[in-house]
JSON list of C-alpha atoms in Angstrom, two decimals:
[
{"chain": "A", "resi": 1, "resn": "MET", "atom": "CA", "xyz": [120.39, 31.58, 196.56]},
{"chain": "A", "resi": 2, "resn": "LYS", "atom": "CA", "xyz": [119.37, 31.67, 192.80]},
{"chain": "A", "resi": 3, "resn": "GLN", "atom": "CA", "xyz": [120.53, 35.23, 192.59]},
{"chain": "A", "resi": 4, "resn": "ILE", "atom": "CA", "xyz": [124.07, 33.99, 193.90]},
{"chain": "A", "resi": 5, "resn": "VAL", "atom": "CA", "xyz": [124.36, 31.04, 191.50]},
{"chain": "A", "resi": 6, "resn": "LYS", "atom": "CA", "xyz": [123.38, 33.61, 188.40]},
{"chain": "A", "resi": 7, "resn": "TRP", "atom": "CA", "xyz": [125.88, 36.20, 189.71]},
{"chain": "A", "resi": 8, "resn": "ALA", "atom": "CA", "xyz": [128.68, 33.33, 190.16]},
{"chain": "A", "resi": 9, "resn": "LEU", "atom": "CA", "xyz": [127.94, 32.01, 186.61]},
{"chain": "A", "resi": 10, "resn": "SER", "atom": "CA", "xyz": [127.88, 35.50, 185.09]},
{"chain": "A", "resi": 11, "resn": "MET", "atom": "CA", "xyz": [131.08, 36.26, 186.53]},
{"chain": "A", "resi": 12, "resn": "ALA", "atom": "CA", "xyz": [132.63, 33.09, 185.41]},
{"chain": "A", "resi": 13, "resn": "VAL", "atom": "CA", "xyz": [131.65, 34.01, 181.82]},
{"chain": "A", "resi": 14, "resn": "VAL", "atom": "CA", "xyz": [133.29, 37.49, 182.19]},
{"chain": "A", "resi": 15, "resn": "VAL", "atom": "CA", "xyz": [136.39, 36.05, 183.55]},
{"chain": "A", "resi": 16, "resn": "LEU", "atom": "CA", "xyz": [136.64, 33.29, 180.72]},
{"chain": "A", "resi": 17, "resn": "ALA", "atom": "CA", "xyz": [135.80, 35.69, 178.11]},
{"chain": "A", "resi": 18, "resn": "GLY", "atom": "CA", "xyz": [138.60, 37.96, 179.35]},
{"chain": "A", "resi": 19, "resn": "CYS", "atom": "CA", "xyz": [141.15, 35.21, 179.26]},
{"chain": "A", "resi": 20, "resn": "ALA", "atom": "CA", "xyz": [140.04, 34.23, 175.86]},
{"chain": "A", "resi": 21, "resn": "GLY", "atom": "CA", "xyz": [140.47, 37.70, 174.55]},
{"chain": "A", "resi": 22, "resn": "SER", "atom": "CA", "xyz": [144.08, 38.14, 176.11]},
{"chain": "A", "resi": 23, "resn": "ALA", "atom": "CA", "xyz": [145.45, 34.86, 174.72]},
{"chain": "A", "resi": 24, "resn": "HIS", "atom": "CA", "xyz": [146.67, 36.14, 171.46]},
{"chain": "A", "resi": 25, "resn": "LYS", "atom": "CA", "xyz": [147.71, 39.60, 172.84]},
{"chain": "A", "resi": 26, "resn": "GLY", "atom": "CA", "xyz": [150.39, 37.82, 175.17]},
{"chain": "A", "resi": 27, "resn": "GLY", "atom": "CA", "xyz": [152.53, 37.05, 172.32]},
{"chain": "A", "resi": 28, "resn": "LEU", "atom": "CA", "xyz": [151.16, 33.83, 171.13]},
{"chain": "A", "resi": 29, "resn": "PRO", "atom": "CA", "xyz": [151.14, 33.38, 167.56]},
{"chain": "A", "resi": 30, "resn": "GLU", "atom": "CA", "xyz": [147.93, 33.34, 165.60]},
{"chain": "A", "resi": 31, "resn": "GLY", "atom": "CA", "xyz": [147.19, 30.88, 162.79]},
{"chain": "A", "resi": 32, "resn": "PRO", "atom": "CA", "xyz": [148.42, 27.28, 162.23]},
{"chain": "A", "resi": 33, "resn": "PRO", "atom": "CA", "xyz": [151.72, 25.96, 163.70]},
{"chain": "A", "resi": 34, "resn": "PRO", "atom": "CA", "xyz": [154.84, 26.03, 161.60]},
{"chain": "A", "resi": 35, "resn": "PRO", "atom": "CA", "xyz": [154.76, 23.15, 159.07]},
{"chain": "A", "resi": 36, "resn": "ALA", "atom": "CA", "xyz": [156.81, 20.00, 159.55]},
{"chain": "A", "resi": 37, "resn": "VAL", "atom": "CA", "xyz": [159.84, 19.42, 157.27]},
{"chain": "A", "resi": 38, "resn": "LYS", "atom": "CA", "xyz": [160.85, 15.95, 156.34]},
{"chain": "A", "resi": 39, "resn": "THR", "atom": "CA", "xyz": [164.61, 15.32, 157.43]},
{"chain": "A", "resi": 40, "resn": "GLN", "atom": "CA", "xyz": [166.60, 12.19, 156.45]},
{"chain": "A", "resi": 41, "resn": "VAL", "atom": "CA", "xyz": [170.16, 11.40, 157.52]},
{"chain": "A", "resi": 42, "resn": "TYR", "atom": "CA", "xyz": [172.42, 9.33, 155.62]},
{"chain": "A", "resi": 43, "resn": "SER", "atom": "CA", "xyz": [175.96, 8.17, 156.77]},
{"chain": "A", "resi": 44, "resn": "GLY", "atom": "CA", "xyz": [178.59, 6.01, 155.52]},
{"chain": "A", "resi": 45, "resn": "ASN", "atom": "CA", "xyz": [182.51, 5.58, 154.78]},
{"chain": "A", "resi": 46, "resn": "LEU", "atom": "CA", "xyz": [183.84, 7.12, 151.54]},
{"chain": "A", "resi": 47, "resn": "PRO", "atom": "CA", "xyz": [187.13, 5.99, 150.10]},
{"chain": "A", "resi": 48, "resn": "CYS", "atom": "CA", "xyz": [190.24, 8.67, 150.54]},
{"chain": "A", "resi": 49, "resn": "LYS", "atom": "CA", "xyz": [193.41, 9.01, 148.79]},
{"chain": "A", "resi": 50, "resn": "HIS", "atom": "CA", "xyz": [195.57, 10.26, 151.72]},
{"chain": "A", "resi": 51, "resn": "CYS", "atom": "CA", "xyz": [193.58, 8.89, 154.62]},
{"chain": "A", "resi": 52, "resn": "SER", "atom": "CA", "xyz": [191.99, 5.53, 155.57]},
{"chain": "A", "resi": 53, "resn": "ARG", "atom": "CA", "xyz": [188.40, 6.66, 155.10]},
{"chain": "A", "resi": 54, "resn": "ILE", "atom": "CA", "xyz": [186.11, 9.77, 155.21]},
{"chain": "A", "resi": 55, "resn": "GLU", "atom": "CA", "xyz": [183.37, 9.27, 157.61]},
{"chain": "A", "resi": 56, "resn": "THR", "atom": "CA", "xyz": [180.49, 11.09, 156.04]},
{"chain": "A", "resi": 57, "resn": "ARG", "atom": "CA", "xyz": [177.11, 12.17, 157.33]},
{"chain": "A", "resi": 58, "resn": "LEU", "atom": "CA", "xyz": [174.53, 13.98, 155.23]},
{"chain": "A", "resi": 59, "resn": "VAL", "atom": "CA", "xyz": [171.39, 15.70, 156.59]},
{"chain": "A", "resi": 60, "resn": "LEU", "atom": "CA", "xyz": [168.74, 16.43, 153.92]},
{"chain": "A", "resi": 61, "resn": "ASN", "atom": "CA", "xyz": [166.03, 18.84, 154.93]},
{"chain": "A", "resi": 62, "resn": "GLY", "atom": "CA", "xyz": [162.73, 19.64, 153.24]},
{"chain": "A", "resi": 63, "resn": "LEU", "atom": "CA", "xyz": [162.30, 16.45, 151.41]},
{"chain": "A", "resi": 64, "resn": "ASP", "atom": "CA", "xyz": [158.46, 16.74, 151.36]},
{"chain": "A", "resi": 65, "resn": "SER", "atom": "CA", "xyz": [158.49, 20.39, 150.46]},
{"chain": "A", "resi": 66, "resn": "SER", "atom": "CA", "xyz": [157.92, 22.01, 147.10]},
{"chain": "A", "resi": 67, "resn": "ASN", "atom": "CA", "xyz": [159.33, 25.45, 148.48]},
{"chain": "A", "resi": 68, "resn": "ALA", "atom": "CA", "xyz": [163.12, 25.56, 147.43]},
{"chain": "A", "resi": 69, "resn": "LYS", "atom": "CA", "xyz": [163.77, 27.50, 150.58]},
{"chain": "A", "resi": 70, "resn": "ASP", "atom": "CA", "xyz": [163.29, 24.45, 152.56]},
{"chain": "A", "resi": 71, "resn": "HIS", "atom": "CA", "xyz": [165.92, 22.39, 150.82]},
{"chain": "A", "resi": 72, "resn": "THR", "atom": "CA", "xyz": [168.86, 22.66, 152.90]},
{"chain": "A", "resi": 73, "resn": "PHE", "atom": "CA", "xyz": [171.56, 20.19, 153.74]},
{"chain": "A", "resi": 74, "resn": "ILE", "atom": "CA", "xyz": [174.56, 19.70, 155.99]},
{"chain": "A", "resi": 75, "resn": "MET", "atom": "CA", "xyz": [177.32, 17.26, 155.35]},
{"chain": "A", "resi": 76, "resn": "ASP", "atom": "CA", "xyz": [179.98, 16.57, 157.85]},
{"chain": "A", "resi": 77, "resn": "ALA", "atom": "CA", "xyz": [183.18, 14.71, 156.26]},
{"chain": "A", "resi": 78, "resn": "LYS", "atom": "CA", "xyz": [185.85, 13.47, 158.82]},
{"chain": "A", "resi": 79, "resn": "TYR", "atom": "CA", "xyz": [189.09, 12.35, 157.56]},
{"chain": "A", "resi": 80, "resn": "VAL", "atom": "CA", "xyz": [190.27, 9.40, 159.43]},
{"chain": "A", "resi": 81, "resn": "GLU", "atom": "CA", "xyz": [194.11, 8.59, 159.86]},
{"chain": "A", "resi": 82, "resn": "HIS", "atom": "CA", "xyz": [195.06, 11.48, 157.48]},
{"chain": "A", "resi": 83, "resn": "GLU", "atom": "CA", "xyz": [198.68, 11.78, 156.58]},
{"chain": "A", "resi": 84, "resn": "GLY", "atom": "CA", "xyz": [198.72, 15.36, 157.74]},
{"chain": "A", "resi": 85, "resn": "ALA", "atom": "CA", "xyz": [196.60, 16.20, 160.50]},
{"chain": "A", "resi": 86, "resn": "GLN", "atom": "CA", "xyz": [193.30, 14.80, 161.53]},
{"chain": "A", "resi": 87, "resn": "GLY", "atom": "CA", "xyz": [190.31, 16.87, 160.60]},
{"chain": "A", "resi": 88, "resn": "GLY", "atom": "CA", "xyz": [186.96, 17.38, 158.99]},
{"chain": "A", "resi": 89, "resn": "ARG", "atom": "CA", "xyz": [184.99, 19.44, 156.77]},
{"chain": "A", "resi": 90, "resn": "ARG", "atom": "CA", "xyz": [181.52, 20.66, 157.12]},
{"chain": "A", "resi": 91, "resn": "TYR", "atom": "CA", "xyz": [179.57, 21.69, 153.91]},
{"chain": "A", "resi": 92, "resn": "THR", "atom": "CA", "xyz": [176.34, 23.33, 154.06]},
{"chain": "A", "resi": 93, "resn": "GLY", "atom": "CA", "xyz": [173.94, 24.69, 151.49]},
{"chain": "A", "resi": 94, "resn": "SER", "atom": "CA", "xyz": [170.86, 23.76, 149.33]},
{"chain": "A", "resi": 95, "resn": "TRP", "atom": "CA", "xyz": [169.94, 20.98, 147.26]},
{"chain": "A", "resi": 96, "resn": "ASP", "atom": "CA", "xyz": [167.75, 20.24, 144.47]},
{"chain": "A", "resi": 97, "resn": "ARG", "atom": "CA", "xyz": [166.43, 17.22, 142.61]},
{"chain": "A", "resi": 98, "resn": "LEU", "atom": "CA", "xyz": [167.64, 16.11, 139.14]},
{"chain": "A", "resi": 99, "resn": "GLN", "atom": "CA", "xyz": [165.91, 13.69, 136.83]},
{"chain": "A", "resi": 100, "resn": "GLY", "atom": "CA", "xyz": [168.01, 11.30, 134.68]},
{"chain": "A", "resi": 101, "resn": "THR", "atom": "CA", "xyz": [171.72, 10.57, 134.15]},
{"chain": "A", "resi": 102, "resn": "PRO", "atom": "CA", "xyz": [173.26, 9.73, 130.76]},
{"chain": "A", "resi": 103, "resn": "ALA", "atom": "CA", "xyz": [173.15, 6.01, 131.51]},
{"chain": "A", "resi": 104, "resn": "ASP", "atom": "CA", "xyz": [169.61, 5.91, 133.29]},
{"chain": "A", "resi": 105, "resn": "PRO", "atom": "CA", "xyz": [167.15, 8.61, 132.18]},
{"chain": "A", "resi": 106, "resn": "SER", "atom": "CA", "xyz": [164.78, 7.67, 135.09]},
{"chain": "A", "resi": 107, "resn": "ALA", "atom": "CA", "xyz": [167.44, 8.07, 137.62]},
{"chain": "A", "resi": 108, "resn": "GLU", "atom": "CA", "xyz": [166.93, 10.44, 140.35]},
{"chain": "A", "resi": 109, "resn": "VAL", "atom": "CA", "xyz": [169.92, 12.40, 141.46]},
{"chain": "A", "resi": 110, "resn": "ILE", "atom": "CA", "xyz": [170.34, 14.77, 144.57]},
{"chain": "A", "resi": 111, "resn": "ASN", "atom": "CA", "xyz": [172.48, 17.92, 143.59]},
{"chain": "A", "resi": 112, "resn": "LEU", "atom": "CA", "xyz": [174.14, 19.32, 146.63]},
{"chain": "A", "resi": 113, "resn": "LEU", "atom": "CA", "xyz": [175.38, 23.13, 146.28]},
{"chain": "A", "resi": 114, "resn": "ASP", "atom": "CA", "xyz": [177.82, 24.12, 149.01]},
{"chain": "A", "resi": 115, "resn": "GLN", "atom": "CA", "xyz": [177.33, 27.63, 149.47]},
{"chain": "A", "resi": 116, "resn": "GLN", "atom": "CA", "xyz": [180.29, 28.30, 151.89]},
{"chain": "A", "resi": 117, "resn": "THR", "atom": "CA", "xyz": [183.08, 27.79, 149.37]},
{"chain": "A", "resi": 118, "resn": "ASP", "atom": "CA", "xyz": [184.26, 29.92, 146.60]},
{"chain": "A", "resi": 119, "resn": "PRO", "atom": "CA", "xyz": [183.81, 28.80, 143.75]},
{"chain": "A", "resi": 120, "resn": "GLN", "atom": "CA", "xyz": [180.79, 26.73, 145.09]},
{"chain": "A", "resi": 121, "resn": "THR", "atom": "CA", "xyz": [181.30, 23.02, 145.42]},
{"chain": "A", "resi": 122, "resn": "MET", "atom": "CA", "xyz": [178.76, 20.80, 144.02]},
{"chain": "A", "resi": 123, "resn": "PHE", "atom": "CA", "xyz": [178.20, 16.99, 145.15]},
{"chain": "A", "resi": 124, "resn": "HIS", "atom": "CA", "xyz": [175.83, 14.76, 143.26]},
{"chain": "A", "resi": 125, "resn": "PHE", "atom": "CA", "xyz": [174.38, 11.53, 144.63]},
{"chain": "A", "resi": 126, "resn": "GLN", "atom": "CA", "xyz": [172.32, 9.19, 142.63]},
{"chain": "A", "resi": 127, "resn": "GLN", "atom": "CA", "xyz": [169.38, 7.69, 144.65]},
{"chain": "A", "resi": 128, "resn": "ILE", "atom": "CA", "xyz": [170.04, 3.77, 144.28]},
{"chain": "A", "resi": 129, "resn": "ASP", "atom": "CA", "xyz": [166.85, 2.90, 146.22]},
{"chain": "A", "resi": 130, "resn": "GLY", "atom": "CA", "xyz": [165.01, 4.38, 149.08]},
{"chain": "A", "resi": 131, "resn": "ARG", "atom": "CA", "xyz": [167.85, 3.91, 151.48]},
{"chain": "A", "resi": 132, "resn": "THR", "atom": "CA", "xyz": [170.88, 4.38, 149.58]},
{"chain": "A", "resi": 133, "resn": "LEU", "atom": "CA", "xyz": [172.74, 7.34, 148.10]},
{"chain": "A", "resi": 134, "resn": "GLU", "atom": "CA", "xyz": [175.73, 6.83, 145.90]},
{"chain": "A", "resi": 135, "resn": "LEU", "atom": "CA", "xyz": [178.16, 9.56, 144.97]},
{"chain": "A", "resi": 136, "resn": "ILE", "atom": "CA", "xyz": [178.59, 10.24, 141.22]},
{"chain": "A", "resi": 137, "resn": "ASP", "atom": "CA", "xyz": [180.79, 12.61, 139.22]},
{"chain": "A", "resi": 138, "resn": "GLY", "atom": "CA", "xyz": [179.86, 16.03, 137.71]},
{"chain": "A", "resi": 139, "resn": "GLN", "atom": "CA", "xyz": [178.85, 14.55, 134.57]},
{"chain": "A", "resi": 140, "resn": "LEU", "atom": "CA", "xyz": [176.28, 12.40, 136.43]},
{"chain": "A", "resi": 141, "resn": "GLN", "atom": "CA", "xyz": [178.32, 9.26, 135.74]},
{"chain": "A", "resi": 142, "resn": "ARG", "atom": "CA", "xyz": [178.73, 6.47, 138.25]},
{"chain": "A", "resi": 143, "resn": "TYR", "atom": "CA", "xyz": [182.18, 5.50, 139.33]},
{"chain": "A", "resi": 144, "resn": "GLU", "atom": "CA", "xyz": [183.51, 2.02, 138.64]},
{"chain": "A", "resi": 145, "resn": "ASN", "atom": "CA", "xyz": [183.77, 1.40, 142.48]},
{"chain": "A", "resi": 146, "resn": "GLY", "atom": "CA", "xyz": [180.42, 2.82, 143.10]},
{"chain": "A", "resi": 147, "resn": "ARG", "atom": "CA", "xyz": [179.57, 0.51, 145.89]},
{"chain": "A", "resi": 148, "resn": "GLY", "atom": "CA", "xyz": [182.49, 2.06, 147.94]},
{"chain": "A", "resi": 149, "resn": "LEU", "atom": "CA", "xyz": [180.76, 5.55, 147.56]},
{"chain": "A", "resi": 150, "resn": "ARG", "atom": "CA", "xyz": [177.49, 4.88, 149.21]},
{"chain": "A", "resi": 151, "resn": "LEU", "atom": "CA", "xyz": [175.71, 6.69, 152.06]},
{"chain": "A", "resi": 152, "resn": "TYR", "atom": "CA", "xyz": [172.76, 4.72, 154.00]},
{"chain": "A", "resi": 153, "resn": "LEU", "atom": "CA", "xyz": [169.87, 6.12, 155.56]},
{"chain": "A", "resi": 154, "resn": "GLU", "atom": "CA", "xyz": [170.02, 6.02, 159.32]},
{"chain": "A", "resi": 155, "resn": "PRO", "atom": "CA", "xyz": [166.40, 4.59, 160.13]},
{"chain": "A", "resi": 156, "resn": "SER", "atom": "CA", "xyz": [166.71, 5.91, 163.79]},
{"chain": "A", "resi": 157, "resn": "THR", "atom": "CA", "xyz": [166.95, 9.55, 162.41]},
{"chain": "A", "resi": 158, "resn": "GLU", "atom": "CA", "xyz": [164.46, 9.43, 159.60]},
{"chain": "A", "resi": 159, "resn": "GLY", "atom": "CA", "xyz": [161.44, 11.47, 160.60]},
{"chain": "A", "resi": 160, "resn": "TRP", "atom": "CA", "xyz": [160.16, 14.97, 160.99]},
{"chain": "A", "resi": 161, "resn": "ARG", "atom": "CA", "xyz": [161.26, 17.96, 162.84]},
{"chain": "A", "resi": 162, "resn": "LYS", "atom": "CA", "xyz": [159.66, 21.29, 163.44]},
{"chain": "A", "resi": 163, "resn": "GLN", "atom": "CA", "xyz": [160.71, 23.80, 160.99]},
{"chain": "A", "resi": 164, "resn": "ASP", "atom": "CA", "xyz": [162.23, 27.02, 162.82]},
{"chain": "A", "resi": 165, "resn": "PRO", "atom": "CA", "xyz": [159.77, 29.80, 161.78]},
{"chain": "A", "resi": 166, "resn": "ALA", "atom": "CA", "xyz": [162.54, 32.43, 161.97]},
{"chain": "A", "resi": 167, "resn": "SER", "atom": "CA", "xyz": [164.41, 30.45, 159.04]}
]
């Protein structure tokens, strides 16, 4: 009986050792999982000269990363009640953080570079507080009607997403 138990235990060890050795050979990646990248989503209505408003949604990826490759954005702009045709536009590209404006040297500015247009379009948003971005001009000056040019953090979408290791 003791020999049967010893034989069963040794077979169990062999089977487990064989399974452990083949786990990585089966295509599972070795090493740590892909890092998490912080994503924040802002939305709001911006004024429009030829429509009632521009419904805007801005997704910023890589807020916690020092790797510029992780700093990407998507901004959707939907033109509501446009005089011509209804429509919208999607901007995608990279972003970086600038420090200071002429009026406020301690201000934080998020600079968006749309990589789909030629010449490349830039948008500048000053961070008003932890939940508000305000569109500012190319000289990093606030517009007179700045309160109407704000996007607000969507608290339900603030959080983390797994970064696609292929990107």
